[in-house]
PDB file of C-alpha atoms and ligand atoms in Angstrom:
ATOM      1  CA  MET N 161      18.176   7.353  -3.427  1.00  0.00           C
ATOM      2  CA  THR N 162      16.077   9.398  -1.897  1.00  0.00           C
ATOM      3  CA  LEU N 163      12.903  10.770  -2.362  1.00  0.00           C
ATOM      4  CA  SER N 164      12.619  15.149  -3.108  1.00  0.00           C
ATOM      5  CA  GLU N 165      11.562  17.013   0.105  1.00  0.00           C
ATOM      6  CA  GLU N 166       9.002  18.672  -2.125  1.00  0.00           C
ATOM      7  CA  LEU N 167       7.458  15.509  -3.491  1.00  0.00           C
ATOM      8  CA  GLN N 168       7.662  14.182   0.168  1.00  0.00           C
ATOM      9  CA  ARG N 169       5.105  16.969   0.859  1.00  0.00           C
ATOM     10  CA  ILE N 170       2.686  16.796  -1.819  1.00  0.00           C
ATOM     11  CA  ILE N 171       2.023  13.011  -1.637  1.00  0.00           C
ATOM     12  CA  VAL N 172      -0.339  11.797   0.520  1.00  0.00           C
ATOM     13  CA  CYS N 173      -1.688   7.885   1.165  1.00  0.00           C
ATOM     14  CA  PRO N 174      -4.056   6.988  -1.424  1.00  0.00           C
ATOM     15  CA  LYS N 175      -6.467   5.291   0.983  1.00  0.00           C
ATOM     16  CA  CYS N 176      -6.620   7.857   4.066  1.00  0.00           C
ATOM     17  CA  LYS N 177      -5.396  10.989   2.197  1.00  0.00           C
ATOM     18  CA  GLY N 178      -3.407  11.017   4.957  1.00  0.00           C
ATOM     19  CA  GLU N 179       0.236  12.199   5.795  1.00  0.00           C
ATOM     20  CA  LEU N 180       3.030   9.596   4.474  1.00  0.00           C
ATOM     21  CA  THR N 181       6.486   9.077   6.238  1.00  0.00           C
ATOM     22  CA  TYR N 182       9.538   8.381   4.609  1.00  0.00           C
ATOM     23  CA  TRP N 183      11.348   5.647   5.804  1.00  0.00           C
ATOM     24  CA  LYS N 184      15.313   6.332   4.167  1.00  0.00           C
ATOM     25  CA  GLU N 185      16.693   2.917   5.083  1.00  0.00           C
ATOM     26  CA  LYS N 186      13.824   0.625   3.847  1.00  0.00           C
ATOM     27  CA  ASN N 187      12.808   3.410   1.101  1.00  0.00           C
ATOM     28  CA  LYS N 188       9.452   3.096   1.842  1.00  0.00           C
ATOM     29  CA  LEU N 189       6.350   5.297   2.683  1.00  0.00           C
ATOM     30  CA  ASP N 190       4.504   4.523   5.772  1.00  0.00           C
ATOM     31  CA  CYS N 191       1.128   5.478   6.593  1.00  0.00           C
ATOM     32  CA  LYS N 192       0.740   4.913  10.223  1.00  0.00           C
ATOM     33  CA  ASP N 193      -2.944   5.110  10.427  1.00  0.00           C
ATOM     34  CA  CYS N 194      -3.830   2.682   7.676  1.00  0.00           C
ATOM     35  CA  GLN N 195      -0.589   0.513   9.008  1.00  0.00           C
ATOM     36  CA  LEU N 196       0.751   0.064   5.298  1.00  0.00           C
ATOM     37  CA  TYR N 197       4.120   0.710   3.566  1.00  0.00           C
ATOM     38  CA  PHE N 198       4.119   2.013  -0.090  1.00  0.00           C
ATOM     39  CA  ARG N 199       7.633   1.230  -2.088  1.00  0.00           C
ATOM     40  CA  VAL N 200       9.096   3.639  -3.863  1.00  0.00           C
ATOM     41  CA  GLU N 201      10.601   2.906  -7.157  1.00  0.00           C
ATOM     42  CA  ASP N 202      12.925   4.901  -9.206  1.00  0.00           C
ATOM     43  CA  ASP N 203      12.308   7.820  -7.073  1.00  0.00           C
ATOM     44  CA  ILE N 204       8.239   7.411  -7.735  1.00  0.00           C
ATOM     45  CA  PRO N 205       5.969   6.359  -4.868  1.00  0.00           C
ATOM     46  CA  ILE N 206       3.944   3.708  -5.961  1.00  0.00           C
ATOM     47  CA  LEU N 207       0.534   4.859  -4.222  1.00  0.00           C
ATOM     48  CA  PHE N 208      -1.777   1.980  -5.083  1.00  0.00           C
ATOM     49  CA  ILE N 209      -3.666   0.609  -2.214  1.00  0.00           C
ATOM     50  CA  GLU N 210      -3.326  -2.948  -4.108  1.00  0.00           C
ATOM     51  CA  GLU N 211       0.344  -2.631  -4.323  1.00  0.00           C
ATOM     52  CA  ALA N 212       0.977  -1.669  -0.378  1.00  0.00           C
ATOM     53  CA  GLU N 213       2.370  -4.001   2.087  1.00  0.00           C
ATOM     54  CA  SER N 214       0.584  -4.090   5.259  1.00  0.00           C
ATOM     55  CA  TYR N 215       2.465  -4.346   8.780  1.00  0.00           C
TER      56      TYR N 215
HETATM   57 ZN1   ZN P 880      -3.507   5.683   5.034  1.00  0.00          ZN
END
């Protein structure tokens, strides 16, 4: 399962509105500034701060 490049371009971190890096091996999006991971379910990023995992 991969996230489309188009989607990766438009999604931002819900906390800092910064860029997210897609981590293919774990199927997660990573905000380096907030040190948070956001999981992806069925190609849909779960971009809620409450749902994020911290490093
Ligand atoms: Zn952030």
